[in-house]
Each structure stands twice: as C-alpha cells, then as structure tokens.
XYZ file of C-alpha atoms in Angstrom:
691
model
C 38.320 -50.981 1.224
C 42.032 -51.077 2.059
C 43.326 -54.176 3.809
C 44.244 -52.292 6.979
C 40.748 -50.832 7.144
C 39.230 -54.311 6.855
C 41.442 -55.580 9.666
C 40.468 -52.575 11.730
C 36.789 -53.345 11.112
C 37.321 -56.938 12.244
C 39.010 -55.811 15.465
C 36.172 -53.379 16.122
C 33.601 -56.136 15.524
C 35.419 -58.357 18.037
C 35.161 -55.610 20.651
C 31.492 -54.901 19.887
C 30.504 -58.557 20.099
C 32.443 -59.012 23.370
C 30.566 -56.026 24.824
C 27.206 -57.400 23.682
C 28.063 -60.874 25.084
C 28.828 -59.278 28.446
C 25.583 -57.265 28.427
C 23.457 -60.288 27.492
C 25.095 -63.246 29.223
C 26.578 -61.569 32.313
C 24.362 -58.563 33.067
C 21.116 -60.039 31.600
C 20.587 -56.637 29.946
C 20.901 -57.022 26.143
C 21.762 -53.845 24.248
C 20.776 -54.964 20.731
C 18.263 -57.350 19.180
C 19.133 -60.960 18.312
C 18.898 -60.089 14.623
C 21.376 -57.218 15.005
C 23.759 -59.447 16.991
C 23.544 -62.176 14.337
C 24.307 -59.580 11.683
C 27.546 -58.600 13.464
C 28.608 -62.243 13.779
C 27.838 -62.921 10.117
C 30.024 -59.973 9.130
C 32.882 -61.405 11.221
C 32.476 -64.803 9.559
C 32.467 -63.211 6.123
C 35.735 -61.327 6.762
C 37.366 -64.382 8.368
C 36.330 -66.591 5.448
C 38.168 -64.201 3.134
C 41.176 -63.843 5.464
C 41.456 -66.911 7.740
C 44.958 -65.831 8.740
C 43.392 -62.949 10.702
C 41.313 -65.177 13.005
C 42.132 -64.658 16.690
C 41.278 -66.870 19.681
C 38.821 -64.242 20.956
C 36.785 -64.317 17.737
C 33.106 -65.319 18.185
C 33.745 -67.939 15.490
C 35.957 -69.782 17.990
C 33.016 -70.465 20.340
C 31.330 -72.953 18.013
C 33.119 -76.007 19.413
C 36.013 -78.127 18.185
C 36.221 -81.705 16.947
C 35.250 -84.332 19.580
C 38.002 -85.484 21.964
C 38.798 -89.085 22.801
C 39.580 -88.201 26.440
C 40.381 -85.251 28.750
C 43.985 -84.569 29.682
C 44.978 -84.213 33.348
C 46.295 -80.815 34.478
C 48.118 -79.967 37.725
C 46.802 -76.740 39.271
C 49.380 -74.007 39.749
C 47.637 -73.149 43.020
C 45.604 -75.956 44.672
C 41.801 -75.609 44.546
C 41.019 -76.214 48.210
C 37.616 -77.041 49.642
C 35.816 -75.171 52.451
C 34.875 -76.340 55.906
C 31.113 -76.508 56.472
C 28.805 -75.064 59.125
C 25.256 -76.362 59.591
C 23.759 -74.320 62.433
C 24.105 -71.024 64.285
C 26.511 -72.583 66.773
C 28.919 -73.510 63.986
C 28.932 -69.902 62.769
C 29.552 -68.542 66.276
C 32.472 -70.959 66.699
C 33.966 -70.023 63.284
C 33.843 -66.313 64.111
C 35.294 -66.880 67.581
C 38.255 -68.911 66.247
C 39.067 -66.306 63.615
C 38.702 -63.417 66.104
C 40.890 -65.090 68.740
C 43.656 -65.830 66.220
C 43.656 -62.269 64.835
C 43.645 -60.722 68.319
C 46.574 -62.929 69.275
C 48.464 -61.415 66.327
C 47.332 -57.902 67.335
C 45.462 -57.537 64.048
C 42.042 -57.134 65.654
C 41.285 -54.844 68.569
C 39.340 -55.975 71.641
C 35.627 -55.640 70.965
C 36.193 -55.120 67.243
C 34.089 -57.239 64.871
C 35.562 -58.958 61.815
C 34.321 -57.693 58.469
C 33.148 -60.508 56.162
C 31.990 -60.878 52.582
C 28.873 -63.070 52.454
C 27.920 -64.500 49.045
C 25.960 -67.375 47.489
C 27.310 -70.908 47.452
C 26.496 -72.030 43.923
C 25.461 -75.635 43.370
C 27.455 -76.336 40.225
C 30.881 -77.449 39.080
C 34.051 -75.643 40.254
C 36.276 -74.467 37.391
C 39.681 -72.785 37.064
C 40.190 -70.426 34.098
C 43.738 -69.422 33.216
C 44.351 -66.118 31.418
C 47.751 -65.002 30.150
C 48.082 -61.377 29.001
C 44.317 -61.202 29.149
C 43.623 -64.125 26.819
C 41.887 -67.355 27.893
C 44.479 -70.118 27.687
C 42.988 -73.019 29.594
C 39.955 -74.193 31.556
C 40.157 -77.062 34.057
C 37.855 -78.830 36.492
C 38.609 -78.868 40.228
C 39.216 -82.623 40.254
C 40.818 -83.659 43.556
C 41.977 -80.104 44.234
C 45.528 -80.788 43.077
C 44.775 -82.020 39.570
C 41.809 -81.548 37.277
C 40.721 -82.245 33.714
C 41.415 -79.937 30.774
C 37.989 -78.869 29.455
C 39.197 -75.798 27.548
C 37.291 -76.498 24.324
C 34.032 -76.869 26.265
C 34.736 -73.785 28.371
C 35.194 -71.681 25.238
C 31.567 -72.360 24.208
C 30.148 -70.716 27.375
C 29.289 -67.138 26.398
C 29.429 -65.732 29.934
C 33.137 -66.622 30.012
C 35.184 -63.900 28.252
C 37.757 -65.096 25.730
C 39.641 -61.836 26.382
C 39.628 -59.849 29.611
C 38.341 -56.299 29.431
C 39.170 -53.226 31.516
C 42.428 -51.735 32.798
C 45.526 -53.119 34.540
C 45.074 -56.650 33.250
C 47.500 -59.046 35.015
C 50.178 -60.967 33.159
C 48.674 -64.155 34.615
C 45.262 -64.485 36.237
C 43.502 -67.690 37.217
C 39.798 -67.030 37.785
C 37.866 -69.522 39.850
C 34.139 -69.953 39.899
C 31.187 -72.192 39.227
C 29.721 -73.491 35.993
C 26.015 -74.099 36.424
C 22.715 -74.272 34.599
C 19.784 -71.968 35.304
C 16.559 -73.701 36.305
C 14.685 -72.524 33.199
C 17.430 -73.886 30.899
C 17.458 -77.154 32.870
C 13.722 -77.685 32.350
C 14.031 -76.956 28.612
C 16.916 -79.419 28.350
C 14.967 -82.174 30.081
C 11.935 -81.564 27.873
C 14.168 -81.967 24.830
C 15.758 -85.102 26.321
C 12.372 -86.708 26.930
C 11.129 -85.917 23.406
C 14.186 -87.738 22.050
C 13.581 -90.665 24.396
C 16.746 -89.889 26.377
C 16.838 -90.182 30.161
C 16.380 -86.705 31.728
C 18.876 -85.277 34.202
C 18.060 -85.488 37.922
C 18.914 -81.865 38.765
C 20.651 -78.785 37.283
C 23.991 -79.638 38.915
C 24.134 -83.063 37.268
C 23.066 -81.494 33.989
C 25.847 -78.877 34.200
C 28.495 -81.433 35.164
C 27.408 -83.824 32.407
C 27.344 -81.027 29.847
C 30.790 -79.679 30.750
C 32.380 -83.125 30.554
C 31.122 -83.889 27.047
C 33.903 -85.021 24.743
C 32.074 -83.206 21.938
C 32.194 -79.478 22.702
C 29.341 -78.818 20.271
C 27.053 -80.649 22.704
C 28.291 -78.433 25.545
C 27.583 -75.352 23.431
C 23.924 -76.380 23.041
C 23.338 -76.728 26.810
C 23.220 -73.012 27.847
C 25.733 -73.186 30.704
C 26.649 -70.119 32.806
C 29.713 -69.132 34.819
C 29.931 -67.094 38.037
C 33.335 -66.054 39.370
C 34.068 -66.060 43.118
C 37.846 -66.287 43.507
C 41.265 -66.601 41.953
C 44.309 -68.868 41.892
C 47.655 -67.879 40.447
C 47.970 -64.097 40.077
C 50.916 -62.254 38.566
C 50.365 -58.515 38.370
C 52.574 -55.446 38.502
C 49.929 -53.620 40.564
C 47.727 -54.653 43.495
C 44.218 -55.246 42.157
C 42.403 -54.796 45.482
C 42.857 -55.043 49.232
C 39.637 -56.901 50.025
C 37.696 -59.958 48.874
C 34.775 -57.751 47.841
C 37.147 -55.453 45.944
C 38.623 -58.405 44.056
C 35.152 -59.533 43.019
C 34.484 -56.067 41.657
C 37.725 -56.268 39.651
C 36.670 -59.664 38.262
C 33.407 -58.070 37.214
C 35.378 -55.283 35.498
C 37.345 -57.955 33.638
C 34.069 -59.278 32.175
C 32.811 -61.939 34.613
C 29.444 -62.454 36.251
C 29.724 -62.527 40.064
C 27.268 -63.410 42.812
C 24.192 -61.207 42.328
C 23.435 -61.530 46.033
C 26.362 -60.522 48.269
C 27.040 -58.175 51.154
C 29.869 -56.952 53.356
C 28.746 -57.534 56.961
C 30.254 -57.484 60.448
C 30.269 -60.215 63.064
C 27.960 -63.168 63.655
C 24.798 -61.051 63.600
C 25.599 -59.767 60.110
C 26.363 -63.274 58.837
C 23.152 -64.799 60.177
C 20.985 -61.926 58.922
C 22.338 -62.427 55.399
C 21.831 -66.195 55.638
C 18.214 -65.870 56.739
C 17.442 -63.291 54.055
C 18.766 -65.522 51.283
C 17.080 -68.621 52.687
C 13.714 -66.815 52.469
C 14.113 -66.065 48.754
C 16.181 -69.066 47.760
C 13.394 -70.701 45.726
C 12.974 -67.540 43.606
C 16.630 -67.474 42.508
C 17.161 -68.463 38.862
C 19.729 -71.122 39.845
C 20.279 -73.637 42.653
C 22.408 -72.801 45.690
C 23.143 -75.026 48.656
C 24.319 -72.463 51.179
C 26.179 -69.221 51.848
C 29.953 -68.689 51.807
C 31.538 -66.375 54.404
C 35.055 -65.011 53.828
C 37.056 -62.585 55.952
C 36.980 -59.527 53.712
C 40.457 -58.027 54.161
C 43.042 -60.002 52.188
C 45.795 -59.208 54.704
C 43.722 -60.831 57.461
C 43.072 -63.863 55.215
C 46.817 -64.305 54.848
C 47.309 -63.991 58.602
C 44.689 -66.645 59.307
C 46.145 -69.055 56.770
C 45.024 -72.637 56.203
C 44.393 -75.793 58.148
C 44.774 -79.126 56.390
C 43.155 -78.537 52.948
C 40.786 -75.704 53.882
C 41.239 -71.991 54.661
C 40.714 -70.710 58.214
C 39.298 -67.446 56.839
C 36.279 -68.967 55.068
C 33.276 -71.172 55.857
C 30.371 -72.612 53.886
C 27.106 -72.260 55.826
C 25.005 -75.078 54.318
C 21.228 -75.014 54.044
C 19.296 -77.926 55.567
C 19.692 -81.128 53.557
C 17.459 -81.156 50.485
C 17.759 -84.883 49.835
C 17.016 -87.600 52.410
C 16.048 -91.262 52.467
C 12.742 -92.565 53.793
C 10.206 -95.357 53.310
C 7.558 -95.210 50.556
C 4.486 -96.534 52.345
C 1.940 -96.127 49.544
C 0.906 -94.270 46.372
C -2.312 -92.244 46.177
C -3.865 -90.624 43.092
C -4.609 -86.896 43.311
C -6.995 -85.270 40.820
C -6.003 -81.731 39.856
C -8.164 -78.790 38.815
C -7.649 -79.642 35.133
C -8.466 -83.335 35.591
C -4.847 -84.514 35.592
C -4.293 -87.624 37.725
C -1.024 -87.296 39.628
C 0.504 -90.152 41.647
C 1.506 -88.925 45.114
C 3.899 -90.815 47.383
C 2.832 -91.412 50.987
C 6.075 -91.354 52.949
C 7.258 -92.231 56.401
C 7.773 -88.702 57.829
C 11.252 -87.356 57.111
C 12.879 -83.988 57.852
C 14.210 -82.598 54.561
C 14.761 -79.071 53.291
C 13.894 -77.637 56.698
C 10.424 -79.216 57.028
C 8.869 -82.602 57.811
C 7.708 -84.220 54.559
C 4.991 -86.894 54.443
C 3.935 -86.646 50.768
C 5.877 -86.116 47.539
C 5.015 -85.988 43.859
C 5.791 -88.910 41.558
C 4.817 -86.874 38.454
C 3.152 -89.545 36.307
C 2.898 -93.254 35.566
C 5.789 -93.254 33.084
C 8.108 -91.612 35.630
C 7.290 -94.320 38.182
C 8.030 -97.029 35.621
C 11.224 -95.318 34.412
C 12.587 -94.918 37.936
C 11.305 -98.392 38.922
C 9.754 -97.065 42.141
C 7.771 -99.607 44.169
C 5.638 -99.464 47.292
C 7.829 -100.571 50.192
C 11.036 -99.094 48.709
C 13.438 -96.881 50.577
C 13.500 -93.783 48.362
C 15.491 -90.559 48.005
C 13.277 -87.517 48.576
C 14.259 -84.034 47.435
C 12.839 -80.709 48.561
C 14.273 -77.399 47.303
C 12.934 -74.229 48.909
C 9.171 -74.032 48.563
C 9.108 -76.475 45.654
C 6.812 -79.501 46.075
C 8.898 -82.436 47.361
C 9.599 -85.175 44.804
C 10.823 -88.750 44.881
C 14.066 -88.943 42.907
C 14.878 -92.654 42.952
C 14.647 -95.893 44.934
C 17.616 -97.249 46.901
C 17.766 -100.625 45.170
C 20.164 -102.158 47.701
C 17.490 -101.706 50.369
C 14.529 -103.039 48.329
C 12.498 -105.666 50.238
C 11.340 -108.839 48.496
C 7.660 -107.882 48.858
C 7.982 -104.401 47.252
C 4.890 -103.860 45.066
C 4.951 -102.378 41.539
C 2.576 -99.473 40.922
C -0.787 -100.083 39.237
C -2.734 -97.146 37.764
C -6.384 -96.761 38.769
C -9.057 -97.550 36.160
C -11.422 -94.662 36.987
C -11.317 -91.194 38.553
C -11.069 -91.639 42.339
C -13.201 -88.504 42.881
C -16.185 -88.877 40.521
C -15.625 -92.422 39.185
C -15.696 -91.225 35.561
C -13.520 -93.054 33.059
C -9.978 -91.802 32.598
C -8.080 -91.261 29.358
C -4.500 -90.925 28.227
C -4.218 -89.543 24.724
C -1.416 -90.484 22.311
C 1.775 -88.525 22.963
C 0.778 -87.545 26.516
C 2.258 -88.754 29.798
C -0.711 -87.813 31.991
C -3.967 -89.660 32.597
C -7.019 -87.380 32.898
C -10.540 -87.643 34.253
C -13.197 -87.285 31.520
C -15.889 -86.010 33.911
C -14.949 -82.373 33.332
C -18.412 -80.823 33.827
C -19.219 -83.108 36.736
C -16.010 -83.938 38.640
C -15.807 -82.111 41.958
C -12.019 -81.766 41.696
C -12.374 -79.846 38.422
C -15.371 -77.640 39.217
C -13.559 -74.400 39.967
C -11.305 -74.562 36.910
C -14.184 -75.623 34.657
C -16.316 -72.719 35.892
C -13.527 -70.151 35.472
C -12.854 -71.384 31.942
C -16.538 -71.467 30.966
C -17.109 -67.891 32.180
C -14.064 -66.462 30.373
C -14.432 -63.849 27.629
C -13.772 -66.217 24.721
C -16.237 -68.765 26.102
C -19.570 -67.722 27.692
C -18.227 -64.232 28.491
C -19.990 -63.857 31.862
C -18.826 -60.493 33.140
C -18.283 -60.347 36.896
C -17.645 -64.066 37.372
C -13.958 -64.050 38.258
C -11.669 -66.563 39.953
C -12.545 -65.668 43.546
C -16.313 -65.731 42.988
C -16.018 -69.043 41.134
C -14.092 -70.537 44.070
C -16.705 -69.217 46.505
C -19.643 -70.623 44.516
C -17.998 -74.051 44.434
C -16.902 -73.904 48.069
C -20.485 -73.100 49.188
C -21.702 -75.917 46.884
C -24.006 -73.498 45.067
C -22.500 -74.651 41.752
C -21.766 -78.358 41.376
C -21.900 -78.320 37.581
C -22.063 -75.720 34.830
C -25.864 -76.119 34.704
C -26.154 -74.983 38.336
C -24.796 -71.609 37.256
C -28.068 -70.982 35.400
C -30.119 -71.962 38.464
C -28.637 -69.242 40.682
C -30.884 -66.500 41.979
C -30.019 -62.895 42.761
C -30.974 -63.499 46.393
C -28.661 -66.511 46.809
C -25.749 -64.693 45.167
C -26.336 -61.552 47.262
C -25.891 -63.642 50.415
C -22.257 -64.323 49.541
C -19.398 -62.404 51.127
C -18.698 -59.054 49.404
C -21.712 -59.475 47.086
C -24.484 -56.916 47.518
C -27.883 -56.843 45.716
C -26.595 -54.693 42.843
C -23.527 -56.879 42.175
C -25.692 -59.982 42.402
C -28.196 -58.621 39.884
C -25.405 -57.594 37.511
C -24.116 -61.154 37.622
C -27.589 -62.567 36.958
C -27.956 -60.245 33.966
C -24.587 -61.393 32.603
C -25.561 -65.047 33.047
C -28.866 -64.445 31.240
C -27.064 -62.630 28.419
C -24.712 -65.602 27.974
C -27.656 -67.737 26.793
C -27.252 -65.970 23.457
C -23.694 -67.227 23.034
C -22.518 -68.539 19.646
C -22.126 -72.274 19.177
C -18.348 -71.994 18.742
C -17.996 -70.193 22.073
C -20.264 -72.745 23.753
C -18.164 -75.667 22.473
C -15.023 -73.905 23.711
C -16.696 -73.288 27.101
C -17.195 -77.026 27.615
C -13.458 -77.373 28.183
C -12.968 -80.450 26.001
C -9.327 -81.494 26.066
C -7.369 -80.148 23.043
C -10.348 -78.182 21.687
C -9.243 -74.562 21.543
C -10.934 -71.531 20.008
C -10.020 -72.322 16.398
C -11.024 -75.984 16.618
C -14.272 -75.014 18.342
C -15.089 -72.646 15.452
C -14.330 -75.355 12.876
C -16.522 -77.865 14.725
C -19.374 -75.369 14.991
C -19.200 -74.596 11.282
C -19.066 -78.254 10.305
C -21.696 -79.766 12.599
C -24.008 -76.834 13.277
C -25.271 -78.028 16.686
C -24.035 -79.595 19.877
C -26.276 -82.614 19.247
C -24.676 -83.319 15.858
C -21.212 -82.911 17.365
C -21.981 -85.276 20.258
C -23.222 -87.969 17.865
C -20.373 -87.671 15.358
C -18.253 -90.712 14.563
C -14.482 -90.597 14.674
C -14.355 -90.502 10.885
C -16.808 -87.590 10.759
C -14.781 -85.696 13.358
C -11.546 -86.218 11.459
C -13.199 -84.862 8.327
C -12.986 -81.431 10.001
C -9.776 -79.635 9.049
C -7.002 -79.851 11.693
C -8.917 -82.447 13.748
C -6.605 -85.428 14.020
C -6.936 -88.763 15.844
C -6.001 -87.355 19.285
C -8.552 -84.513 19.152
C -11.247 -86.800 17.743
C -10.622 -89.320 20.530
C -10.759 -86.586 23.179
C -14.109 -85.288 21.831
C -15.580 -88.777 21.751
C -14.411 -89.535 25.282
C -16.006 -86.308 26.521
C -19.417 -86.957 24.987
C -19.347 -90.645 25.903
C -19.327 -89.687 29.587
C -22.904 -89.840 30.898
C -22.278 -87.040 33.406
C -21.286 -84.648 30.612
C -24.338 -85.578 28.542
C -26.571 -84.878 31.528
C -25.062 -81.421 32.129
C -25.459 -80.478 28.434
C -29.092 -81.691 28.526
C -29.769 -79.587 31.618
C -28.140 -76.537 29.993
C -30.448 -76.926 26.985
C -33.510 -77.067 29.259
C -32.264 -73.905 30.981
C -32.069 -72.035 27.665
C -28.464 -72.606 26.571
C -28.586 -74.577 23.320
C -26.997 -72.527 20.519
C -26.815 -73.558 16.864
C -24.490 -72.280 14.183
C -25.950 -69.466 12.052
C -24.644 -68.705 8.591
C -24.387 -65.065 7.514
C -27.631 -65.399 5.563
C -29.396 -66.344 8.787
C -29.970 -69.975 7.785
C -28.885 -72.538 10.406
C -26.209 -74.988 9.308
C -27.196 -78.653 9.168
C -23.817 -80.063 9.959
C -22.599 -80.955 6.462
C -20.273 -79.169 4.108
C -22.823 -79.462 1.284
C -25.518 -77.769 3.321
C -23.140 -75.006 4.272
C -22.242 -74.531 0.649
C -25.863 -74.399 -0.449
C -26.732 -71.852 2.212
C -23.770 -69.577 1.541
C -24.509 -66.659 -0.805
C -20.909 -66.432 -2.024
C -19.198 -69.421 -3.602
C -16.016 -67.345 -4.153
C -15.365 -67.258 -0.406
C -16.543 -70.707 0.644
C -13.623 -73.000 1.493
C -10.962 -70.376 0.751
C -8.115 -69.614 3.150
C -7.582 -66.002 4.204
C -4.879 -64.220 6.211
C -5.551 -60.757 7.679
C -2.720 -58.301 8.295
C -2.414 -54.598 9.086
C -5.072 -52.233 10.488
C -8.531 -52.250 8.856
C -10.666 -49.094 8.915
C -14.225 -50.524 8.871
C -13.738 -53.559 11.133
C -11.326 -54.956 13.630
C -9.431 -57.969 12.322
C -11.487 -60.208 14.624
C -14.724 -58.828 13.164
C -13.489 -59.324 9.602
C -12.353 -62.851 10.448
C -15.769 -63.689 11.881
C -17.508 -62.400 8.722
C -15.254 -64.590 6.604
C -15.857 -67.658 8.764
C -19.619 -67.137 8.634
C -19.348 -67.011 4.849
C -17.602 -70.395 4.925
C -13.965 -69.279 4.671
C -11.036 -70.366 6.796
C -8.920 -67.708 8.511
C -5.331 -68.555 9.513
C -2.478 -66.576 11.032
C 0.389 -67.423 8.674
C 0.907 -67.099 4.918
C 1.791 -70.220 2.938
C 1.363 -71.637 -0.555
C -2.071 -72.854 0.565
C -3.256 -69.312 1.306
C -5.820 -68.028 -1.227
C -6.048 -64.380 -0.169
C -4.166 -61.960 2.063
C -6.234 -58.977 3.207
C -3.807 -56.105 3.842
C -4.741 -53.047 5.844
C -2.637 -50.060 6.870
C 0.950 -50.753 8.048
C 0.895 -54.353 6.802
C 4.300 -55.945 7.370
C 6.003 -59.281 6.879
C 2.830 -61.191 5.959
C 2.240 -58.867 3.024
C 5.840 -59.305 1.872
C 5.498 -63.076 2.184
C 2.295 -63.022 0.119
C 4.032 -61.046 -2.625
C 6.954 -63.506 -2.611
C 4.587 -66.477 -3.001
C 2.323 -64.795 -5.519
C -0.728 -64.944 -3.225
C -3.603 -62.628 -4.192
C -3.619 -59.491 -2.018
C -6.893 -57.672 -1.297
C -7.468 -54.289 0.255
C -10.466 -53.674 2.508
C -12.749 -52.496 -0.304
C -11.960 -55.604 -2.341
C -12.779 -57.768 0.685
C -16.138 -56.020 1.107
C -16.893 -56.589 -2.569
C -15.938 -60.263 -2.302
C -18.296 -60.630 0.672
C -21.037 -58.801 -1.174
C -21.240 -56.021 1.421
C-alpha cells in the first residue's frame, strides 16, 4: 500500500471512530459492536506504531491519559464563568419574569401583553467546565474555579469520550469556548463505589463528589477509568465569521451539531405558566433520570434580548436557576431500629426528629448496614445530615461531629431476629446480617413462598406473586408446610379465585409432592444454595435428612461448596423452626430422595453412587453441552448426565473431559478443539450413556 493511501486510511479511521464515539457516548445509540470498535482502534494503533509522526491530537490513542501531574496550573478565563441567581418558589419565578419583562418593555423590545420566550433546561449537578477549541481542535479544558480563574485539567478532559477532540459539522468557528457540566451517571457511580469498597477504599458520598474527585485526579489514567460524561449548555469566547444562531435554543442545536451532548430534557416556553409547567413535569420524573439534577435553568431565548438585559453584579439578568427543594438537611438521630426485609436482611433504620427534606417530611432513613454505621461513626443522639433525592429512600450521610453530645451512644447490633427471634448470621465477605428463620420468619414468608413455588423449585403452577401475598396477608400460609394444608374451599374464598382456579391450584400443589430432591433443596431458599449447588448436594447426600445431619467437612467435600456455603447450610438446619417445617412437609407427603438413573436411591456417599451407576465411563466426568441437540433439549441431556454421576458445566477448560456438540455449535466447540478436549456428537453421547 502506498504511503499516501495509508495516511488516507488513518484519516478515515479517525473520522469513523469520532462518529462511533458520538453515537455511543453522546446519543446512547451505538452503531457497531464493541468488538468492531476495538478492531478499528487496534488498526489505528498499528498504523501509528509504524508512523508515529502521523499521530494527531484527535487520534483515539490520545485519550488514554498522560503521565501524572504534580499540580494543576491556573488559567484565567477569556470570558468570566458567571454564576446564576437562584429561585426557590413560584413567587421567585413570577418576580424574575416581571423584572425581565419590565426592562425589555422600557427598551421597547417587548410589546404590552407579550410574553417572553424562554429556553427551559436541566440544571445538572456536576462540575462546570470550559472547553476551548481553536480551528475546531480541543486546545484546553479548565474548571470554573472562582469564575475568573480555573484549573487546567486538559489531560483529564481528553479522556472523556463524550467530549469531541475535533468539532464536526459545518461553519466551525475560529475560536469556540464550550461550557457545560462534567458529571457521572448514577449507574456508573454505583459501580465505582462497589469497586472502591472491594478495594477497601472509602466510597464517594454522591455522584457530584465522585465526578469532581475524578476530574481533579493528577493521574489522568484514573480519570479515564471513571466513566465521566459531559453535557454542553453554553459558550464563552466565540470568534466566527458567521452568526451561528439567533437564539439560546438554536445555539444548543449548533453545539449538538459540533458533536456535544446537550440537555435531553428541554423546551422553549412562554411566560411564567410555561416555566412552571416545565418545572413540575421534570420534578415528577426527576428520580428516573440517569443523572442527578438540582433544578431547572431558565434563559431568555433570543440572544438579542439577553444582550439588552445584561448583567447585575456577577450574574446575568436573563437567566435564573429554579432550585428543587433541598435534598440534604440536618436533624437529630433519636434512635436506630432493625428492619427485617423479605429476604431476611437486617437493615438498621434511623429514627429521626421530623425534618422537611426533598419536598417531604422525613422521620426514618436507611443506615444500610452495621459496617456503614461504624465507618461513618454515626451514634444515637447525633445531629446528622439526611439526604433524599426524588423518590429514593432517605439516607443518613454523616454525623455533624461539632454538634455531638457527650452522651451520644454507639450502635450495637441485635443478637437475634427482632421478628421471629431466630439466630442471625453474617457470612464471610458479606456486609449484611440475615435472619436464619427463613421458613418460619413472618417478615420473609411472602418471598419464601414465591421462591418455593417457582418453576425451578416446586414448580406450582398458578401460585404467583399476588396470590402468595394474599395467602400470607390472610394468614392462611404461615410456613411452607401450611401450603400443603390448604383446601380448595378455603382458596376459593379468596378474592378473584373461583372454584375452578382453586382446584387447579390444589392439583398443582399435589403434583409438586413428586418434586426431585435437587428442586426441593433449592425451594428451601438456603442462602447461597442455587440450582447447581442444590443438584450437587442432592447427588452427594441423597436425602434431606442426610444433608441436614452433614458436618462441615462432609459439606465441603461436595464440589464447589466452600466454607461460606457450608456455614450457611449448617446455620439453616440448626434452626429449630426450619427443622420443624421440614418435618411437617415430610408428614404431608413431601420428602423426596435422589434417584439414580438405574432407579436405585443414592445413600449419600460417592462410593454408593459409583456402585449404583451402570456406567463408570461417565461417573465423575465433566461435560459441556453446546449447540442444538435433536433428541433432547440441552437441559434434558444435562439431567441424564447428572443422574449417571457426571458433572455438567457451562464453560470449557482444561478440566473438561467431554464437549457434546450439536448443530450450530460455536465458540465452546472451538475452545474444545484448541485445548484438545474430546468432542462427542449426539450419537456418541447416547452410546456413552448406554441408551
């Protein structure tokens, strides 16, 4: 390939990648797969490695982050980054509109009775940034600072993929300063905090703090890993040979054409009524937005009218921030109660002196878990900061240490479930304490019943969430055993349940008595025991009695059962309430045992299983199924293998003995061939099973 052709390819790749970045990071509408995108980037890196002199600032290779800085340099803004005046109620908005209208009428720019046209948009809760572009290329990124001077964070800015390194579109100005907000989406914030906690690092308080902390990292590679976003809402210095637009809304559209994300919720409205309607509409769906906002910004839409209105002090007369009710307030922590959730989780709940926050009066707030209380050093009697965002459950953020009284009491966790008085457990690696009375605890009845009736457990058709809630609410089912004491007449008396529906349910309950042992173990809802572990336990022990009596060493002899799972199983069966429910279920006809394929019941030992199995070639071997089988579904084939004593897994590794490949087998077959794993077709599998 000629040199000029290679350079041309590189330029074309730059343009393609910029377009894909815009589609993915700005429009949230990716046009190619991640693998295809990575392939384009790798091609760029390959060309640049061969010709480093061709690398341009807009290359995707320049987003990786530079060497760490020792400090940020101070930059004076070409055009000051002024703040906005705030409004907090309808009266403030009426007054703002009246002042603007009176001033424009005095200048004969607004007719009597004419309403001002405004652009209403979201007020992002992030960090204000100024981006300077010269001849379309990103030159510098700075923080707002004090409005006159900010910090140079260019290297960090370059790692944010929603910020274009080169402007796109037509009529690009010689100089354009784009102003907007760097922020972190809620989903990215939660992922970041999870990662922080796993590393033992203090989590961030909220997305705004996370965004600000990430943008001000001296190591830009850290910033790159934090998934920051940028939304444009204005401009500073602008040098252009043509007028870009005549209105605020038109300028935002031009910024979008240049490659920026802008407020996804915005509207051009007229007068106070239009402003307040927009505000109320956004307030109603604020909690559902992917990022935090703390209000709405109103700007007179016509730029000529903005210029006529001018500025007062350090704020424009043509704009106002309409703030939402305060989301953080201080109040007294009067006590801490323990709430038991539907899954048995024990959650500390703060009892607060009533405080108006986020638009409502709050008396209770979550404290998450014991470790959070210790980490934040929250004590009963403290003055605390309470946060409420939209419809999110209020939470206690931190104590105000300067106001701590001498008699403030540290938190002490309860020793037993406050609902059913069962023992509580906290397994290694977990932050939450849980009640062990799963089949008995009133707080867990609905969830336990829904889980037990599910298809992969007892498979009781017709017993859905609403009926389960109704049976518990009417106290017809206080434990799983009560389900088998129901009568068609009692069920038919429930709302929306006629005789036929009731009888269908009774038939399904009766049918569930024939459930396999693995499904029964899964139905018990033992913490950490999923479908696969339940199958392994059923194969190994053969009965619920043998499982209940197993020692920790015997439990850990089962493959993939580690100390945490073994401890959870022992805690479950050590609870007298759970033993009683299982005993009652057996008396009511639900006491399955594991059956080998030959029809001989397992005795609970590997030797017995081996002796009973007709096929030593399958026993203990690891199989992976892939592709479409013609005689069975993959689940059916997997069950046949398990009953013959084999283990069935989902991924191919060096430990895999056989891969069974049906039609259209894909990556698992290729992996097996790479590793030299024996590959069987369906006929070979049938022969191996002796069928």
